[in-house]
Coordinates of C-alpha atoms and ligand atoms in Angstrom, one line a residue:
M451 CA -10.2 -42.3 -17.4
T452 CA -8.9 -39.3 -15.6
K453 CA -8.5 -39.7 -11.8
K454 CA -7.6 -37.6 -8.8
G455 CA -3.9 -36.9 -8.7
D456 CA -3.5 -36.8 -12.5
M457 CA -1.6 -34.0 -14.2
L458 CA -2.1 -32.9 -17.8
Y459 CA -1.7 -30.1 -20.3
A460 CA -5.1 -28.9 -21.5
W461 CA -6.5 -26.5 -24.1
T462 CA -9.6 -25.9 -26.0
N463 CA -10.4 -26.2 -29.7
D464 CA -13.2 -23.6 -29.5
A465 CA -11.8 -20.7 -31.6
E466 CA -13.9 -18.0 -29.9
I467 CA -12.7 -19.0 -26.4
Q468 CA -9.1 -19.5 -27.6
K469 CA -9.0 -15.9 -28.9
K470 CA -9.7 -14.4 -25.5
A471 CA -8.2 -17.0 -23.2
E472 CA -5.1 -16.6 -21.2
L473 CA -3.4 -19.9 -21.8
G474 CA -5.3 -22.1 -24.2
G475 CA -8.8 -21.6 -22.7
A476 CA -9.1 -24.9 -20.8
V477 CA -10.9 -23.2 -17.8
T478 CA -13.5 -21.5 -20.0
A479 CA -14.0 -24.6 -22.1
L480 CA -14.6 -26.7 -19.0
W481 CA -17.3 -24.3 -17.8
K482 CA -18.9 -24.4 -21.2
Y483 CA -19.1 -28.2 -20.9
A484 CA -20.3 -28.0 -17.3
L485 CA -23.2 -25.7 -18.3
E486 CA -24.1 -27.6 -21.5
S487 CA -24.2 -30.9 -19.7
R488 CA -26.2 -29.4 -16.7
M489 CA -23.4 -30.4 -14.3
V490 CA -23.9 -26.8 -13.0
D491 CA -26.8 -24.4 -13.3
A492 CA -24.6 -21.3 -13.4
V493 CA -21.0 -20.2 -13.6
L494 CA -19.6 -17.4 -11.5
A495 CA -16.6 -15.9 -13.2
I496 CA -14.8 -12.7 -13.7
T497 CA -15.0 -10.3 -16.7
K498 CA -13.5 -7.0 -17.6
G499 CA -15.6 -4.1 -16.5
A500 CA -15.0 -0.4 -17.5
D501 CA -11.3 -1.1 -18.2
L502 CA -8.4 -3.5 -17.5
Y503 CA -8.3 -2.4 -13.8
D504 CA -12.0 -3.1 -13.2
A505 CA -12.7 -6.8 -12.6
K506 CA -16.4 -7.6 -12.5
P507 CA -18.0 -10.7 -11.2
V508 CA -20.7 -12.2 -13.6
I509 CA -23.1 -15.0 -13.4
I510 CA -23.4 -16.9 -16.7
T511 CA -26.2 -19.3 -17.5
D512 CA -26.0 -19.4 -21.3
P513 CA -22.8 -21.2 -22.5
K514 CA -22.6 -18.8 -25.4
D515 CA -21.8 -15.9 -23.0
L516 CA -18.8 -17.7 -21.5
A517 CA -16.1 -16.4 -23.9
S518 CA -16.5 -12.9 -22.4
T519 CA -15.1 -14.3 -19.1
A520 CA -11.9 -15.8 -20.6
G521 CA -8.5 -14.3 -19.8
S522 CA -6.7 -13.4 -16.5
L523 CA -7.2 -10.0 -14.8
H524 CA -4.2 -9.5 -12.6
C525 CA -5.7 -6.4 -11.1
G526 CA -8.8 -8.4 -10.2
T527 CA -8.4 -8.3 -6.5
L528 CA -12.0 -9.0 -5.6
L529 CA -13.0 -12.0 -3.5
V530 CA -15.9 -14.1 -4.8
S531 CA -16.5 -16.3 -1.7
K532 CA -18.9 -14.0 0.0
L533 CA -20.8 -13.2 -3.2
I534 CA -22.0 -16.9 -3.2
K535 CA -23.4 -16.4 0.3
K536 CA -24.8 -13.0 -0.2
Y537 CA -26.4 -13.2 -3.7
L538 CA -26.7 -16.9 -4.5
D539 CA -28.2 -18.1 -1.2
G540 CA -25.0 -20.0 -0.4
A541 CA -25.6 -22.4 -3.3
R542 CA -28.2 -24.1 -1.2
D543 CA -30.5 -24.9 -4.1
I544 CA -28.4 -24.4 -7.2
K545 CA -25.3 -25.9 -8.6
I546 CA -22.6 -23.4 -9.2
G547 CA -19.3 -23.6 -11.0
V548 CA -16.8 -20.9 -9.9
T549 CA -13.3 -19.8 -10.9
V550 CA -11.3 -19.1 -7.8
K551 CA -7.9 -17.9 -6.8
G552 CA -6.4 -19.5 -3.6
C553 CA -7.9 -16.8 -1.4
D554 CA -11.4 -17.2 -2.9
M555 CA -11.1 -20.9 -2.3
M556 CA -10.0 -20.5 1.3
G557 CA -12.9 -18.1 1.9
L558 CA -15.3 -20.7 0.5
Y559 CA -14.0 -23.3 2.9
E560 CA -14.3 -21.0 5.9
L561 CA -17.9 -20.1 4.9
A562 CA -18.8 -23.7 4.4
K563 CA -17.6 -24.8 7.8
R564 CA -19.8 -22.1 9.3
Q565 CA -22.7 -23.5 7.3
Q566 CA -23.0 -20.3 5.2
I567 CA -22.6 -22.1 1.9
N568 CA -23.1 -25.6 0.6
L569 CA -19.8 -26.8 -0.9
D570 CA -21.5 -30.0 -2.2
N571 CA -23.2 -27.8 -4.8
I572 CA -20.1 -26.0 -5.9
I573 CA -17.4 -27.0 -8.4
M574 CA -14.2 -25.0 -8.0
I575 CA -11.7 -24.5 -10.8
C576 CA -8.8 -22.8 -9.1
V577 CA -6.1 -20.8 -11.0
N578 CA -2.6 -20.9 -9.6
C579 CA -1.9 -17.4 -8.3
G580 CA 1.4 -15.6 -8.0
G581 CA -0.4 -12.5 -6.8
S582 CA -2.6 -9.7 -7.9
V583 CA -2.0 -6.0 -8.1
S584 CA -4.4 -3.4 -6.6
P585 CA -6.0 -1.4 -9.4
V586 CA -5.1 1.9 -7.8
T587 CA -1.4 0.8 -7.4
A588 CA -1.4 -0.5 -11.0
R589 CA -2.5 2.8 -12.4
K590 CA 0.1 4.8 -10.4
M591 CA 2.8 2.2 -11.1
I592 CA 2.2 2.3 -14.9
A593 CA 2.3 6.1 -15.0
D594 CA 5.3 6.4 -12.7
K595 CA 7.6 3.3 -13.5
Y596 CA 6.6 2.6 -17.1
G597 CA 6.0 6.2 -18.1
V598 CA 2.8 5.1 -19.9
D599 CA -0.7 6.5 -19.6
P600 CA -2.6 3.7 -17.8
D601 CA -5.7 4.4 -20.0
I602 CA -4.0 3.4 -23.2
V603 CA -2.9 0.0 -21.9
H604 CA -5.0 -2.7 -23.5
K605 CA -3.3 -5.8 -22.0
E606 CA -1.3 -6.8 -18.9
E607 CA 0.3 -10.1 -17.9
I608 CA 2.7 -11.5 -15.3
D609 CA 5.2 -13.7 -17.1
K610 CA 8.7 -15.0 -16.0
G611 CA 8.7 -12.7 -13.0
Q612 CA 7.9 -9.5 -15.0
F613 CA 4.7 -7.4 -15.0
I614 CA 4.2 -6.7 -18.7
I615 CA 2.0 -4.2 -20.3
E616 CA 0.9 -3.8 -23.9
Y617 CA -0.3 -0.5 -25.3
E618 CA -0.7 1.1 -28.7
G619 CA 2.7 1.4 -30.1
G620 CA 4.6 -0.8 -27.7
H621 CA 5.0 -3.1 -24.8
K622 CA 7.2 -3.0 -21.6
G623 CA 8.1 -5.4 -18.8
I624 CA 9.6 -4.6 -15.4
S625 CA 10.6 -7.3 -12.9
V626 CA 8.1 -7.7 -10.1
D627 CA 11.0 -7.7 -7.5
E628 CA 12.2 -4.4 -8.8
L629 CA 8.6 -2.9 -8.6
E630 CA 8.1 -4.3 -5.1
E631 CA 11.3 -2.8 -3.8
V632 CA 9.8 0.7 -4.4
G633 CA 6.4 -0.2 -3.0
Y634 CA 4.6 -1.2 -6.3
G635 CA 3.8 -4.7 -7.6
R636 CA 1.7 -7.2 -5.9
R637 CA -0.5 -6.5 -2.9
T638 CA 1.3 -7.0 0.4
N639 CA -1.0 -9.8 1.4
C640 CA -0.3 -11.6 -1.9
R641 CA 3.5 -11.3 -1.2
R642 CA 2.9 -13.2 2.0
C643 CA 0.4 -15.7 0.5
K644 CA 1.6 -19.3 0.3
L645 CA -1.4 -20.9 -1.5
K646 CA 0.1 -20.9 -4.9
V647 CA -1.3 -24.1 -6.3
P648 CA -4.7 -24.6 -4.6
R649 CA -5.0 -28.4 -4.6
Q650 CA -8.1 -28.2 -2.3
A651 CA -10.2 -27.1 -5.3
D652 CA -11.5 -29.6 -7.8
L653 CA -9.0 -28.6 -10.5
A654 CA -5.9 -26.5 -10.1
C655 CA -4.9 -24.7 -13.4
G656 CA -1.9 -22.5 -14.3
N657 CA 1.0 -22.0 -16.6
W658 CA 3.9 -23.2 -14.4
G659 CA 5.4 -26.3 -16.0
V660 CA 4.0 -25.8 -19.5
I661 CA 7.0 -26.0 -21.8
G662 CA 7.8 -26.9 -25.4
D663 CA 5.4 -26.3 -28.2
K664 CA 2.5 -26.0 -25.8
A665 CA 4.1 -23.1 -23.8
G666 CA 1.6 -20.2 -23.8
K667 CA -1.0 -22.3 -25.6
A668 CA -2.1 -24.7 -22.8
T669 CA -2.7 -24.8 -19.1
F670 CA -1.2 -27.3 -16.7
V671 CA -4.1 -29.0 -14.9
E672 CA -3.8 -30.9 -11.6
V673 CA -6.8 -33.0 -11.0
C674 CA -7.7 -32.7 -7.3
S675 CA -11.0 -34.4 -6.8
E676 CA -13.3 -36.9 -8.4
K677 CA -15.6 -34.1 -9.4
G678 CA -12.7 -32.5 -11.3
A679 CA -11.8 -35.8 -13.0
N680 CA -15.4 -36.2 -14.2
L681 CA -15.5 -32.7 -15.5
I682 CA -12.3 -33.3 -17.6
D683 CA -13.5 -36.6 -19.0
G684 CA -16.9 -35.2 -19.9
A685 CA -15.3 -32.1 -21.7
V686 CA -12.8 -34.3 -23.6
K687 CA -15.6 -36.6 -24.7
A688 CA -17.8 -33.7 -25.8
G689 CA -14.9 -32.5 -27.9
V690 CA -14.4 -29.0 -26.3
L691 CA -11.2 -29.9 -24.4
A692 CA -7.9 -31.5 -25.7
T693 CA -5.3 -32.9 -23.3
Q694 CA -1.9 -34.5 -23.4
A695 CA 0.5 -35.8 -20.8
P696 CA 2.8 -33.1 -19.4
N697 CA 6.5 -33.0 -20.3
P698 CA 8.3 -34.6 -17.3
K699 CA 10.8 -31.7 -17.4
G700 CA 7.8 -29.4 -17.1
I701 CA 6.7 -31.2 -14.0
E702 CA 10.1 -30.6 -12.5
I703 CA 10.1 -26.9 -13.4
R704 CA 6.7 -26.5 -12.0
A705 CA 7.8 -27.9 -8.6
K706 CA 10.8 -25.7 -8.6
V707 CA 8.8 -22.5 -9.3
E708 CA 6.2 -23.4 -6.7
G709 CA 9.0 -24.0 -4.2
A710 CA 10.6 -20.7 -5.0
M711 CA 7.3 -18.9 -4.6
L712 CA 6.8 -20.4 -1.2
K713 CA 10.2 -19.3 -0.1
L714 CA 9.5 -15.8 -1.3
G715 CA 6.2 -15.9 0.7
D716 CA 8.3 -16.8 3.8
K717 CA 10.7 -14.0 3.1
W718 CA 7.9 -11.4 3.0
R719 CA 6.2 -12.8 6.1
K720 CA 9.4 -12.5 8.0
K721 CA 10.0 -8.9 6.8
D722 CA 6.4 -7.8 7.4
F723 CA 5.9 -9.5 10.8
E724 CA 9.3 -8.4 12.1
G725 CA 8.5 -4.8 11.0
L726 CA 5.5 -5.0 13.4
G727 CA 7.6 -5.8 16.4
V728 CA 6.4 -8.0 19.3
G729 CA 4.4 -7.6 22.5
R730 CA 3.8 -4.1 23.6
E731 CA 5.6 -2.6 20.6
R732 CA 3.2 -4.4 18.2
L733 CA 0.2 -3.4 20.2
T734 CA 1.2 0.2 20.3
K735 CA 1.7 0.2 16.5
I736 CA -1.7 -1.4 15.9
M737 CA -3.4 1.1 18.2
A738 CA -1.7 4.0 16.5
E739 CA -2.6 2.8 13.0
T740 CA -6.2 1.9 13.8
S741 CA -6.9 5.2 15.5
R742 CA -7.6 6.5 11.9
C743 CA -10.6 4.1 11.7
V744 CA -13.9 5.8 10.8
K745 CA -16.0 2.7 11.5
C746 CA -17.3 2.4 7.9
Y747 CA -17.6 -1.4 8.3
S748 CA -16.0 -2.2 4.9
C749 CA -13.6 -4.6 6.6
I750 CA -16.5 -6.5 8.1
S751 CA -18.7 -6.6 5.0
Q752 CA -15.9 -7.9 2.8
C753 CA -14.3 -10.4 5.2
P754 CA -15.2 -14.0 4.3
I755 CA -15.0 -15.0 8.0
C756 CA -17.4 -12.3 9.3
Y757 CA -20.9 -13.8 9.1
C758 CA -22.6 -13.0 12.4
V759 CA -26.2 -11.8 12.0
E760 CA -25.8 -9.6 15.1
C761 CA -22.3 -8.2 14.8
T762 CA -20.8 -7.5 18.3
T763 CA -19.0 -4.4 17.0
R764 CA -22.5 -2.8 16.6
N765 CA -23.4 -3.4 20.2
P766 CA -23.3 0.0 21.9
S767 CA -22.3 -1.4 25.2
M768 CA -19.2 -2.8 23.5
V769 CA -18.3 0.0 21.1
P770 CA -19.8 3.3 22.1
P771 CA -21.5 4.9 19.0
G772 CA -20.7 8.3 17.6
E773 CA -17.1 8.5 18.9
L774 CA -14.0 9.4 17.0
P775 CA -11.4 8.0 17.2
V776 CA -13.3 4.8 17.3
N777 CA -12.9 2.8 20.6
F778 CA -10.1 0.2 20.2
M779 CA -12.6 -2.4 21.3
F780 CA -14.0 -2.3 17.7
H781 CA -10.7 -3.8 16.5
L782 CA -10.2 -6.1 19.5
I783 CA -13.6 -7.7 18.8
R784 CA -12.5 -8.3 15.2
F785 CA -9.2 -9.7 16.2
A786 CA -10.8 -12.1 18.7
H787 CA -13.5 -13.3 16.3
I788 CA -11.4 -13.6 13.1
A789 CA -7.7 -14.1 13.9
D790 CA -7.9 -17.9 14.2
S791 CA -9.4 -18.2 10.7
C792 CA -8.0 -15.2 8.7
V793 CA -7.1 -16.4 5.2
N794 CA -5.0 -13.3 4.4
C795 CA -7.2 -12.4 1.5
G796 CA -6.4 -8.7 1.9
Q797 CA -10.0 -7.4 1.5
C798 CA -10.1 -5.6 4.9
E799 CA -7.0 -3.7 3.9
E800 CA -7.7 -3.0 0.3
N801 CA -11.2 -1.6 1.0
C802 CA -10.3 0.4 4.0
P803 CA -10.7 4.1 3.3
A804 CA -8.3 5.0 6.1
E805 CA -5.6 2.8 4.5
I806 CA -5.1 0.8 7.7
P807 CA -3.0 -2.3 7.2
N808 CA -5.8 -4.5 8.7
A809 CA -4.8 -7.7 6.8
L810 CA -1.3 -7.5 8.0
F811 CA -2.4 -7.1 11.7
M812 CA -4.9 -10.0 11.4
H813 CA -2.5 -12.3 9.4
A814 CA 0.3 -11.7 11.9
Q815 CA -2.0 -12.9 14.7
Q816 CA -3.3 -15.8 12.7
V817 CA 0.2 -17.3 12.2
E818 CA 0.8 -17.0 16.0
L819 CA -2.4 -18.8 16.7
E820 CA -1.6 -21.4 14.1
K821 CA 1.7 -22.0 15.9
M822 CA -0.2 -22.4 19.2
F823 CA -3.2 -24.5 18.1
G824 CA -2.1 -26.1 14.8
H825 CA -5.2 -25.0 13.1
V826 CA -4.6 -24.0 9.4
P827 CA -7.6 -22.0 8.0
G828 CA -9.0 -22.3 4.5
I829 CA -7.8 -25.6 3.4
S830 CA -10.1 -28.2 4.9
M831 CA -13.4 -28.5 6.8
E832 CA -11.6 -28.7 10.2
L833 CA -13.3 -26.4 12.6
P834 CA -11.5 -23.7 14.6
I835 CA -12.6 -23.5 18.2
M836 CA -14.8 -20.5 17.6
A837 CA -16.8 -22.2 14.9
F838 CA -18.1 -25.0 17.1
V839 CA -21.4 -23.3 17.7
E840 CA -24.0 -21.8 15.4
E841 CA -24.7 -18.1 16.2
R842 CA -28.5 -18.3 16.4
T843 CA -28.4 -21.5 18.5
E844 CA -25.8 -20.0 20.9
R845 CA -27.8 -16.8 21.3
D846 CA -30.9 -18.8 22.0
R847 CA -29.1 -20.9 24.6
L848 CA -27.8 -17.8 26.4
H849 CA -31.3 -16.2 26.3
N850 CA -33.1 -19.3 27.5
T851 CA -30.7 -20.2 30.3
G852 CA -29.8 -16.6 31.4
S853 CA -26.1 -17.7 31.2
D854 CA -23.5 -15.2 30.2
M855 CA -20.9 -17.9 29.5
I856 CA -20.5 -17.9 25.7
Y857 CA -19.1 -21.1 24.2
E858 CA -19.8 -22.9 27.5
N859 CA -20.8 -26.1 25.8
V860 CA -17.7 -26.0 23.6
F861 CA -15.1 -25.5 26.2
N862 CA -16.6 -27.9 28.6
P863 CA -15.6 -30.5 27.6
L864 CA -13.0 -29.2 25.1
P865 CA -13.2 -30.9 21.7
K866 CA -10.7 -33.7 21.4
K867 CA -8.2 -31.8 19.1
Y868 CA -7.6 -29.2 21.7
Ligands
FAD1304 P1 -9.2 -18.9 -19.3 O1 -10.0 -19.9 -20.2 O2 -8.7 -17.7 -20.0 O3 -10.1 -18.5 -18.1 C1 -9.6 -17.7 -17.1 C2 -10.6 -17.8 -15.9 O4 -10.0 -17.0 -14.9 C3 -12.0 -17.3 -16.2 O5 -12.9 -18.1 -15.6 C4 -11.9 -15.9 -15.6 O6 -13.2 -15.4 -15.2 C5 -11.1 -16.1 -14.4 N1 -10.4 -14.9 -13.8 C6 -9.8 -13.9 -14.5 N2 -9.3 -13.0 -13.6 C7 -9.6 -13.5 -12.4 C8 -9.3 -13.0 -11.1 N3 -8.7 -11.9 -10.9 N4 -9.8 -13.7 -10.0 C9 -10.5 -14.9 -10.2 N5 -10.7 -15.4 -11.4 C10 -10.3 -14.7 -12.5 N6 -0.8 -19.2 -13.2 C11 0.4 -19.6 -12.9 O7 0.8 -20.7 -13.3 N7 1.2 -18.8 -12.2 C12 0.8 -17.6 -11.7 O8 1.6 -16.9 -11.0 C13 -0.5 -17.2 -12.0 N8 -1.0 -16.0 -11.5 C14 -2.3 -15.7 -11.7 C15 -2.8 -14.5 -11.1 C16 -4.1 -14.1 -11.3 C17 -4.6 -12.9 -10.6 C18 -4.9 -14.9 -12.1 C19 -6.4 -14.5 -12.3 C20 -4.4 -16.1 -12.7 C21 -3.1 -16.5 -12.5 N9 -2.6 -17.7 -13.0 C22 -1.3 -18.1 -12.8 C23 -3.4 -18.6 -13.9 C24 -3.3 -18.3 -15.4 O9 -3.2 -17.0 -15.7 C25 -4.5 -18.8 -16.1 O10 -5.7 -18.3 -15.5 C26 -4.7 -20.3 -16.1 O11 -3.6 -20.9 -16.6 C27 -5.9 -20.7 -16.9 O12 -5.7 -20.4 -18.2 P2 -6.9 -20.6 -19.3 O13 -6.5 -20.1 -20.6 O14 -7.3 -22.1 -19.2 O15 -8.0 -19.7 -18.6
SF4_1305 FE1 -3.4 -14.8 -5.2 FE2 -2.9 -15.4 -2.7 FE3 -3.1 -12.8 -3.5 FE4 -5.3 -14.3 -3.3 S1 -4.0 -13.7 -1.6 S2 -4.8 -13.0 -5.0 S3 -4.4 -16.3 -3.9 S4 -1.6 -14.3 -4.1
SF4_1306 FE1 -12.3 1.2 10.1 FE2 -11.0 0.7 7.9 FE3 -12.6 -1.1 8.9 FE4 -13.6 1.1 7.8 S1 -12.5 -0.5 6.7 S2 -14.2 0.1 9.8 S3 -12.1 2.6 8.4 S4 -10.7 -0.4 9.8
SF4_1307 FE1 -9.4 -11.4 4.6 FE2 -9.0 -9.4 6.3 FE3 -10.9 -11.2 6.8 FE4 -8.3 -11.9 7.0 S1 -9.4 -10.4 8.3 S2 -9.9 -13.1 6.0 S3 -7.4 -10.6 5.4 S4 -10.8 -9.8 5.1

């Protein structure tokens, strides 16, 4: 019997899944079993859209359709967390299986603690994540650094520190470090990300630590919950999943790679945050950069922490409408509402038409708040101070009492932790 804390190599015997899968197809096979056994009603996964640079979310209810979702899209920078809230009613009445990266998972935790989704109805299989590459950057990088037309590339992968492309007539790999030195490679938030093996999901799957004859043909699975253990046992019993104990040397290598990735994350944090300066210098930089804002609200609509029904940035007494440059209050409101819980998913930066490094600004503030209050977002159901009230209830309280003291009941008395 599998239990929480177990580690194993896993792969599928399903030929169709194996053909398309990244590393043996364990993830897709597990979803196949979950659907067939009715452990879940639907699976939310990612599939290739128009091309390799276009990652598309799909809902699968027929197990036969799952093979189309196998494989890793490293230019798949989308975040699935908010899709569950927006389009699947927060999984209130259906059971959903979802493949997540670390940032997707952290977004789900943040939404769950704000009662926007029901985590009890969600099974998360998390892929280890060294980082993703913005589709726009990937196209430019392939043309410029690889000298290849991005439209003829039919496969990409990140392996042993290289970003590798395959195209008709050849393949080429360049070290990610080298690409990042000249501004290509992973998104900047991914470089700072330190959630490489997301053990807060039900299962954490990746290639680090798979060595010997199974290298490239199996996935290293860490079992992180009872739900995850049941899923593995059921899939093995049903014959769709094969497993074996991992090579002890592989476990050592895995720990070393993870450690090296965490150090690299620290290095990038230091570089990016120092580049922002401190105090007045930092504020001046943020004000200069955000003066390009056109108030398109993309940063708000994509952010997994933004969930208010009545967004304060739309209140004309706070942010005067019809003004360019947009009043800085717009950004101050976002900083005040989000910074304690920002999970550095990068969406507010990637989707900003004015190319404002929003995620950098928010992440820089989040780490300062973490130092002050010790609250780490995205990895547990622990509430940050701002999430102690429910928006509607708080608005009703203010309306009914005539008070203008928001969070009055939270700060007085302050919750124990603070
Ligand atoms: P498959 O059966 O092929 O299933 C893959 C699953 O991933 C499918 O459900 C698919 O929908 C989903 N998926 C594909 N692209 C994305 C995406 N962009 N976002 C969310 N879900 C997606 N493993 C490591 O050990 N080290 C790494 O550095 C590493 N980096 C990764 C970076 C990215 C962006 C991704 C998506 C994966 C990464 N992985 C990494 C995990 C690894 O590539 C495999 O996904 C994992 O080993 C499972 O293999 P499999 O054959 O069982 O999966
Ligand atoms: Fe992966 Fe982290 Fe980047 Fe998300 S933010 S894509 S988990 S490296
Ligand atoms: Fe402003 Fe960019 Fe946010 Fe749009 S996405 S509102 S331009 S900061
Ligand atoms: Fe992600 Fe930006 Fe929201 Fe932070 S502020 S959680 S980086 S969208």
